[in-house]
């Protein structure tokens, strides 16, 4: 038995990644898979067709109807999904909340879709956590954007005419992207602070050599989830954070909720009070941005402050982003493909929780509500 796996060329705007790279071919073949990629699929990630051919991957026309499994970065369009074989499998990012037409097409075509944005963040699934691998790259690039958009250097420098003090960088959000932004800014020589509403993030921030901004307020609730702050707590936290924002040369914001609108973590008033020449790098532009002044996909001047808000940041590092994502997919495929056969164990927590649609039904209640418009 052989499972036919196909990877199309990505067609969405700002998308340069590809779902299969030559390096994963040997391990996919060990699962009993025949791998096909569309001609030119890797060009935007600087992976030529010849590299795939050399790895034993067939390169040619896209034939979605002949594939048992389709691997994609962004979800295919509804028209492309309708070309897939009924009952076949799709692995991709979907973001069902903003893609109801895509979900409807998946249901109509009875596609079993495992949404990579729904892989549970549990220890066992770390090797399949594509959100984390891509967020790490985004955080790294955020540190570089801060450095290249400032009109000053990040590290301390001693010259014959005197010393230059290091730049001050504040990273808001201590998730995967935020921690990588902190590490990058530190490596570049900046004085770095990190802030998160979760007080337990302090240890992670400080382990990277940065200072944690302690507002005296913790949003930690039961079960490790953040709780709603009272109005007094919000005011107290905002007052402390504002001081640090307005003392920073660069602020990197990383509060991103995949598939949903990004929360506003900086106010217009806070931004207006920042240093002349300060820079904000908004890594949540895909969700509308972390500030009310952000213009997604643009770099704008607001008074004397520059706001940099690139879209699809991991795609700007397409070579390594594709490599990491392809390995995430490979590890997930190891759960559902063996000896050339597809085997779906619905008792497996990773499989069950990642499944968006199966057998003509939406398997995720939140996604179902989004499609119904509730």
Short mmCIF file of C-alpha atoms in Angstrom, two decimals:
data_model
loop_
_atom_site.label_atom_id
_atom_site.label_comp_id
_atom_site.label_asym_id
_atom_site.label_seq_id
_atom_site.Cartn_x
_atom_site.Cartn_y
_atom_site.Cartn_z
CA UNK A 1 0.00 0.00 0.00
CA UNK A 2 1.12 3.57 -0.69
CA UNK A 3 -0.30 6.87 0.54
CA UNK A 4 -0.10 9.66 -2.04
CA UNK A 5 0.87 13.00 -0.52
CA UNK A 6 0.62 16.25 -2.50
CA UNK A 7 1.87 19.75 -1.71
CA UNK A 8 0.57 22.64 -3.85
CA UNK A 9 2.24 25.94 -4.59
CA UNK A 10 0.89 28.53 -2.14
CA UNK A 11 -1.27 31.17 -3.81
CA UNK A 12 -2.29 33.48 -0.97
CA UNK A 13 -0.87 37.00 -0.78
CA UNK A 14 2.36 37.41 1.24
CA UNK A 15 2.87 33.65 1.47
CA UNK A 16 6.33 32.38 0.47
CA UNK A 17 6.47 29.19 2.51
CA UNK A 18 5.95 25.65 1.22
CA UNK A 19 4.65 22.63 3.13
CA UNK A 20 7.20 20.05 1.94
CA UNK A 21 10.97 20.43 1.76
CA UNK A 22 13.43 17.90 0.26
CA UNK A 23 14.92 17.04 3.67
CA UNK A 24 11.75 15.28 4.87
CA UNK A 25 11.44 13.01 1.82
CA UNK A 26 13.31 9.97 3.26
CA UNK A 27 11.19 9.90 6.42
CA UNK A 28 7.94 10.34 4.49
CA UNK A 29 8.95 7.43 2.28
CA UNK A 30 9.54 5.29 5.38
CA UNK A 31 5.89 5.87 6.29
CA UNK A 32 4.94 4.37 2.94
CA UNK A 33 4.20 7.61 1.16
CA UNK A 34 4.67 8.76 -2.40
CA UNK A 35 5.35 12.53 -2.37
CA UNK A 36 4.39 14.94 -5.13
CA UNK A 37 4.77 18.70 -5.22
CA UNK A 38 3.42 21.16 -7.73
CA UNK A 39 5.96 22.62 -10.14
CA UNK A 40 7.41 25.81 -8.67
CA UNK A 41 6.02 25.09 -5.19
CA UNK A 42 9.29 25.92 -3.45
CA UNK A 43 10.51 28.79 -5.61
CA UNK A 44 9.41 31.56 -3.23
CA UNK A 45 11.30 29.80 -0.43
CA UNK A 46 14.37 29.49 -2.69
CA UNK A 47 13.90 25.73 -3.12
CA UNK A 48 14.22 24.84 -6.82
CA UNK A 49 12.33 21.98 -8.44
CA UNK A 50 15.66 20.23 -9.00
CA UNK A 51 16.18 19.94 -5.24
CA UNK A 52 12.91 18.05 -4.90
CA UNK A 53 13.70 15.78 -7.85
CA UNK A 54 17.12 14.96 -6.39
CA UNK A 55 15.39 13.93 -3.15
CA UNK A 56 13.12 11.53 -5.01
CA UNK A 57 10.03 13.77 -4.92
CA UNK A 58 7.91 13.92 -8.05
CA UNK A 59 7.46 17.46 -9.43
CA UNK A 60 4.69 18.21 -11.89
CA UNK A 61 1.14 19.40 -12.38
CA UNK A 62 -1.12 19.81 -9.36
CA UNK A 63 -3.58 16.91 -9.19
CA UNK A 64 -5.54 17.39 -6.00
CA UNK A 65 -8.08 14.73 -6.97
CA UNK A 66 -5.46 11.99 -6.91
CA UNK A 67 -4.04 12.74 -3.47
CA UNK A 68 -4.84 10.84 -0.30
CA UNK A 69 -3.27 13.64 1.77
CA UNK A 70 -2.80 17.31 0.86
CA UNK A 71 -0.20 19.31 2.80
CA UNK A 72 -0.46 23.08 2.67
CA UNK A 73 0.65 26.12 4.66
CA UNK A 74 -2.44 28.29 4.19
CA UNK A 75 -5.70 26.49 3.57
CA UNK A 76 -6.60 25.93 -0.09
CA UNK A 77 -9.41 28.07 -1.49
CA UNK A 78 -12.97 26.67 -1.52
CA UNK A 79 -12.67 26.01 -5.27
CA UNK A 80 -9.41 24.09 -4.75
CA UNK A 81 -10.95 22.08 -1.92
CA UNK A 82 -13.78 21.02 -4.21
CA UNK A 83 -11.15 19.52 -6.54
CA UNK A 84 -9.86 17.27 -3.76
CA UNK A 85 -10.96 13.67 -3.62
CA UNK A 86 -13.93 13.13 -1.33
CA UNK A 87 -12.84 11.75 2.01
CA UNK A 88 -9.19 12.73 1.57
CA UNK A 89 -7.11 14.44 4.26
CA UNK A 90 -5.87 18.03 4.52
CA UNK A 91 -3.20 19.30 6.89
CA UNK A 92 -2.81 23.10 6.94
CA UNK A 93 -3.41 26.23 8.94
CA UNK A 94 -7.11 27.06 8.60
CA UNK A 95 -8.17 29.72 11.17
CA UNK A 96 -11.81 28.71 10.94
CA UNK A 97 -13.08 31.89 12.64
CA UNK A 98 -12.14 33.95 9.60
CA UNK A 99 -12.53 31.25 6.93
CA UNK A 100 -16.17 30.07 7.10
CA UNK A 101 -16.33 29.46 3.33
CA UNK A 102 -13.29 27.20 3.55
CA UNK A 103 -14.87 25.21 6.39
CA UNK A 104 -18.11 24.88 4.42
CA UNK A 105 -16.18 23.51 1.44
CA UNK A 106 -14.35 21.02 3.68
CA UNK A 107 -17.68 19.78 5.01
CA UNK A 108 -19.23 19.60 1.55
CA UNK A 109 -16.30 17.56 0.21
CA UNK A 110 -16.19 15.37 3.34
CA UNK A 111 -12.53 16.25 3.87
CA UNK A 112 -10.85 15.15 7.08
CA UNK A 113 -9.03 18.34 7.98
CA UNK A 114 -6.44 18.56 10.72
CA UNK A 115 -5.90 22.27 11.37
CA UNK A 116 -2.32 22.95 12.40
CA UNK A 117 -3.49 25.98 14.36
CA UNK A 118 -5.50 23.59 16.58
CA UNK A 119 -2.73 21.19 17.57
CA UNK A 120 -3.01 21.02 21.38
CA UNK A 121 -0.15 22.62 23.26
CA UNK A 122 0.71 19.59 25.34
CA UNK A 123 4.14 18.07 25.91
CA UNK A 124 3.51 15.12 23.62
CA UNK A 125 2.55 17.38 20.70
CA UNK A 126 5.48 19.80 20.91
CA UNK A 127 7.12 18.39 17.79
CA UNK A 128 3.89 19.08 15.86
CA UNK A 129 3.24 22.57 17.28
CA UNK A 130 3.53 24.63 14.11
CA UNK A 131 2.23 27.77 15.81
CA UNK A 132 5.22 27.71 18.13
CA UNK A 133 7.85 27.03 15.47
CA UNK A 134 6.55 29.88 13.32
CA UNK A 135 6.14 32.22 16.31
CA UNK A 136 9.76 31.65 17.31
CA UNK A 137 10.89 32.84 13.89
CA UNK A 138 8.57 35.84 14.08
CA UNK A 139 10.02 36.84 17.45
CA UNK A 140 13.57 36.57 16.13
CA UNK A 141 12.71 38.76 13.15
CA UNK A 142 10.96 41.24 15.43
CA UNK A 143 14.26 41.84 17.22
CA UNK A 144 15.97 42.48 13.89
CA UNK A 145 13.24 44.88 12.78
CA UNK A 146 13.67 46.88 15.97
CA UNK A 147 17.40 47.14 15.31
CA UNK A 148 17.12 48.12 11.66
CA UNK A 149 14.36 50.69 12.12
CA UNK A 150 15.95 52.58 14.99
CA UNK A 151 18.14 55.55 14.13
CA UNK A 152 20.68 54.36 16.67
CA UNK A 153 22.58 51.19 17.55
CA UNK A 154 21.48 48.59 20.07
CA UNK A 155 24.71 47.69 21.88
CA UNK A 156 26.95 49.87 24.00
CA UNK A 157 29.91 51.10 21.99
CA UNK A 158 33.06 52.76 23.23
CA UNK A 159 34.84 55.07 20.78
CA UNK A 160 37.73 57.51 20.90
CA UNK A 161 35.26 60.34 21.48
CA UNK A 162 33.17 58.66 24.14
CA UNK A 163 30.75 55.84 24.85
CA UNK A 164 27.27 55.21 23.43
CA UNK A 165 24.76 53.76 25.86
CA UNK A 166 22.88 50.63 24.81
CA UNK A 167 19.34 50.99 23.52
CA UNK A 168 16.41 50.03 25.75
CA UNK A 169 14.01 47.46 24.30
CA UNK A 170 10.69 46.47 25.90
CA UNK A 171 9.00 43.27 24.74
CA UNK A 172 5.30 42.98 25.59
CA UNK A 173 4.14 39.38 25.79
CA UNK A 174 6.33 36.53 27.03
CA UNK A 175 5.00 33.74 24.85
CA UNK A 176 7.11 31.93 22.25
CA UNK A 177 7.48 34.99 20.00
CA UNK A 178 8.12 37.36 22.89
CA UNK A 179 10.82 35.20 24.46
CA UNK A 180 12.59 34.84 21.13
CA UNK A 181 12.39 38.61 20.60
CA UNK A 182 13.94 39.11 24.04
CA UNK A 183 16.74 36.66 23.27
CA UNK A 184 17.46 38.31 19.92
CA UNK A 185 17.52 41.85 21.31
CA UNK A 186 19.82 40.67 24.09
CA UNK A 187 22.20 39.04 21.60
CA UNK A 188 22.30 42.34 19.70
CA UNK A 189 23.41 44.10 22.85
CA UNK A 190 20.30 45.97 23.98
CA UNK A 191 19.10 46.47 27.54
CA UNK A 192 15.91 44.41 27.47
CA UNK A 193 12.77 44.32 29.58
CA UNK A 194 9.87 41.92 29.22
CA UNK A 195 6.27 42.25 30.36
CA UNK A 196 3.41 39.80 30.54
CA UNK A 197 0.13 39.84 32.45
CA UNK A 198 1.08 36.42 33.82
CA UNK A 199 3.43 36.90 36.74
CA UNK A 200 4.81 33.37 36.35
CA UNK A 201 6.41 34.52 33.07
CA UNK A 202 8.96 36.48 35.11
CA UNK A 203 11.22 33.47 35.54
CA UNK A 204 11.35 32.84 31.78
CA UNK A 205 12.06 36.50 31.00
CA UNK A 206 14.82 36.70 33.60
CA UNK A 207 16.37 33.42 32.44
CA UNK A 208 17.17 35.19 29.16
CA UNK A 209 18.99 38.00 30.94
CA UNK A 210 16.16 40.52 30.67
CA UNK A 211 14.39 42.40 33.45
CA UNK A 212 10.74 41.57 34.13
CA UNK A 213 8.36 44.52 34.44
CA UNK A 214 6.48 43.86 37.66
CA UNK A 215 3.29 45.90 37.91
CA UNK A 216 2.29 44.40 41.26
CA UNK A 217 -0.75 42.88 39.53
CA UNK A 218 -1.07 39.27 38.41
CA UNK A 219 -3.74 38.04 36.03
CA UNK A 220 -3.07 34.41 36.84
CA UNK A 221 -6.30 32.57 37.54
CA UNK A 222 -7.35 29.00 38.22
CA UNK A 223 -5.78 26.28 36.13
CA UNK A 224 -3.06 28.62 34.87
CA UNK A 225 -5.46 30.73 32.83
CA UNK A 226 -5.51 34.53 32.95
CA UNK A 227 -8.36 36.08 34.88
CA UNK A 228 -10.15 39.36 34.25
CA UNK A 229 -8.55 42.28 36.10
CA UNK A 230 -10.58 44.73 38.12
CA UNK A 231 -10.69 48.36 36.96
CA UNK A 232 -8.31 49.32 39.77
CA UNK A 233 -5.86 46.58 38.80
CA UNK A 234 -6.00 47.63 35.15
CA UNK A 235 -5.24 51.23 36.07
CA UNK A 236 -2.34 50.18 38.31
CA UNK A 237 -0.81 47.93 35.65
CA UNK A 238 -1.26 50.55 32.91
CA UNK A 239 0.49 53.21 34.98
CA UNK A 240 3.57 51.02 35.50
CA UNK A 241 3.70 49.74 31.91
CA UNK A 242 3.34 53.29 30.54
CA UNK A 243 6.49 54.39 32.35
CA UNK A 244 8.47 51.57 30.78
CA UNK A 245 6.94 52.08 27.32
CA UNK A 246 7.81 55.75 27.33
CA UNK A 247 11.35 55.07 28.55
CA UNK A 248 12.05 52.54 25.78
CA UNK A 249 13.80 53.15 22.47
CA UNK A 250 11.95 50.22 20.93
CA UNK A 251 8.82 48.30 21.94
CA UNK A 252 8.05 44.90 20.41
CA UNK A 253 4.45 43.73 20.85
CA UNK A 254 3.62 40.03 20.44
CA UNK A 255 0.02 39.64 21.68
CA UNK A 256 -1.40 37.54 18.87
CA UNK A 257 -4.47 35.25 18.94
CA UNK A 258 -4.34 33.01 15.83
CA UNK A 259 -7.36 33.56 13.61
CA UNK A 260 -8.84 36.29 15.81
CA UNK A 261 -8.51 40.02 16.33
CA UNK A 262 -5.36 41.05 18.15
CA UNK A 263 -5.81 42.75 21.53
CA UNK A 264 -4.76 46.38 21.87
CA UNK A 265 -1.91 46.39 24.39
CA UNK A 266 -0.77 49.96 23.75
CA UNK A 267 -3.02 53.01 23.73
CA UNK A 268 -2.71 56.06 21.52
CA UNK A 269 -1.89 58.12 24.61
CA UNK A 270 0.98 55.82 25.56
CA UNK A 271 2.40 56.02 22.04
CA UNK A 272 2.15 59.81 21.88
CA UNK A 273 4.27 60.00 25.03
CA UNK A 274 7.13 57.85 23.69
CA UNK A 275 10.63 59.15 23.05
CA UNK A 276 11.32 61.00 19.79
CA UNK A 277 12.66 58.43 17.34
CA UNK A 278 11.22 55.46 19.21
CA UNK A 279 10.09 52.40 17.26
CA UNK A 280 7.19 50.00 17.79
CA UNK A 281 7.42 46.61 16.09
CA UNK A 282 3.90 45.16 16.00
CA UNK A 283 4.09 41.40 15.42
CA UNK A 284 0.30 41.03 15.58
CA UNK A 285 -0.54 42.90 12.38
CA UNK A 286 -2.25 39.85 10.84
CA UNK A 287 -4.97 40.24 13.46
CA UNK A 288 -5.25 44.01 13.10
CA UNK A 289 -2.33 44.93 15.34
CA UNK A 290 -1.66 45.58 19.01
CA UNK A 291 -2.13 49.34 18.77
CA UNK A 292 -4.97 51.55 17.49
CA UNK A 293 -2.45 53.35 15.25
CA UNK A 294 -1.11 50.22 13.55
CA UNK A 295 -1.61 49.96 9.80
CA UNK A 296 -1.17 46.25 8.97
CA UNK A 297 1.45 45.66 6.32
CA UNK A 298 2.78 49.21 6.53
CA UNK A 299 5.52 51.16 8.28
CA UNK A 300 4.09 54.49 9.39
CA UNK A 301 5.21 57.58 11.28
CA UNK A 302 2.94 58.69 14.10
CA UNK A 303 4.43 61.95 15.28
CA UNK A 304 8.04 61.08 16.06
CA UNK A 305 7.30 57.35 16.59
CA UNK A 306 7.70 54.71 13.87
CA UNK A 307 5.27 51.77 13.88
CA UNK A 308 6.43 48.74 11.89
CA UNK A 309 3.69 46.19 11.22
CA UNK A 310 4.68 43.46 8.73
CA UNK A 311 2.21 40.80 7.66
CA UNK A 312 2.93 37.07 7.83
CA UNK A 313 6.33 37.52 9.45
CA UNK A 314 7.38 33.83 9.30
CA UNK A 315 7.00 33.98 5.52
CA UNK A 316 9.74 36.64 5.45
CA UNK A 317 12.06 33.84 6.62
CA UNK A 318 10.56 31.36 4.19
CA UNK A 319 13.48 28.93 3.92
CA UNK A 320 13.70 28.05 7.60
CA UNK A 321 9.98 28.60 8.21
CA UNK A 322 9.23 26.01 5.52
CA UNK A 323 11.79 23.59 6.95
CA UNK A 324 10.36 23.78 10.46
CA UNK A 325 6.75 23.60 9.28
CA UNK A 326 7.50 20.59 7.05
CA UNK A 327 8.97 18.80 10.08
CA UNK A 328 5.87 19.65 12.13
CA UNK A 329 3.75 18.06 9.40
CA UNK A 330 6.05 15.04 9.20
CA UNK A 331 5.65 14.41 12.92
CA UNK A 332 1.87 14.73 12.68
CA UNK A 333 1.77 12.36 9.72
CA UNK A 334 3.61 9.85 11.89
CA UNK A 335 0.42 9.64 13.97
CA UNK A 336 -1.93 8.92 11.07
CA UNK A 337 0.16 7.09 8.43
CA UNK A 338 1.94 3.76 8.90
CA UNK A 339 3.05 1.07 6.45
CA UNK A 340 1.48 2.92 3.54
CA UNK A 341 -1.96 3.12 5.15
CA UNK A 342 -3.96 5.88 6.82
CA UNK A 343 -4.88 4.94 10.38
CA UNK A 344 -6.95 7.40 12.39
CA UNK A 345 -7.07 6.66 16.09
CA UNK A 346 -9.75 8.97 17.49
CA UNK A 347 -8.74 8.02 21.02
CA UNK A 348 -5.49 9.90 20.43
CA UNK A 349 -5.83 13.35 22.03
CA UNK A 350 -3.68 15.08 19.42
CA UNK A 351 -5.66 13.65 16.52
CA UNK A 352 -9.04 14.31 18.11
CA UNK A 353 -8.35 17.88 19.21
CA UNK A 354 -6.64 18.88 15.95
CA UNK A 355 -9.50 17.66 13.78
CA UNK A 356 -11.58 20.46 12.31
CA UNK A 357 -13.82 18.51 9.94
CA UNK A 358 -14.47 14.82 9.29
CA UNK A 359 -17.09 12.82 7.36
CA UNK A 360 -19.11 15.90 6.44
CA UNK A 361 -19.21 17.33 9.96
CA UNK A 362 -17.45 20.12 11.83
CA UNK A 363 -15.74 18.44 14.75
CA UNK A 364 -14.86 21.60 16.65
CA UNK A 365 -17.70 23.47 18.38
CA UNK A 366 -15.99 26.87 18.33
CA UNK A 367 -15.44 26.54 14.59
CA UNK A 368 -19.03 25.43 14.09
CA UNK A 369 -20.28 28.54 15.90
CA UNK A 370 -18.06 30.75 13.74
CA UNK A 371 -19.44 29.20 10.55
CA UNK A 372 -22.99 29.64 11.80
CA UNK A 373 -22.17 33.27 12.61
CA UNK A 374 -22.98 32.91 16.30
#
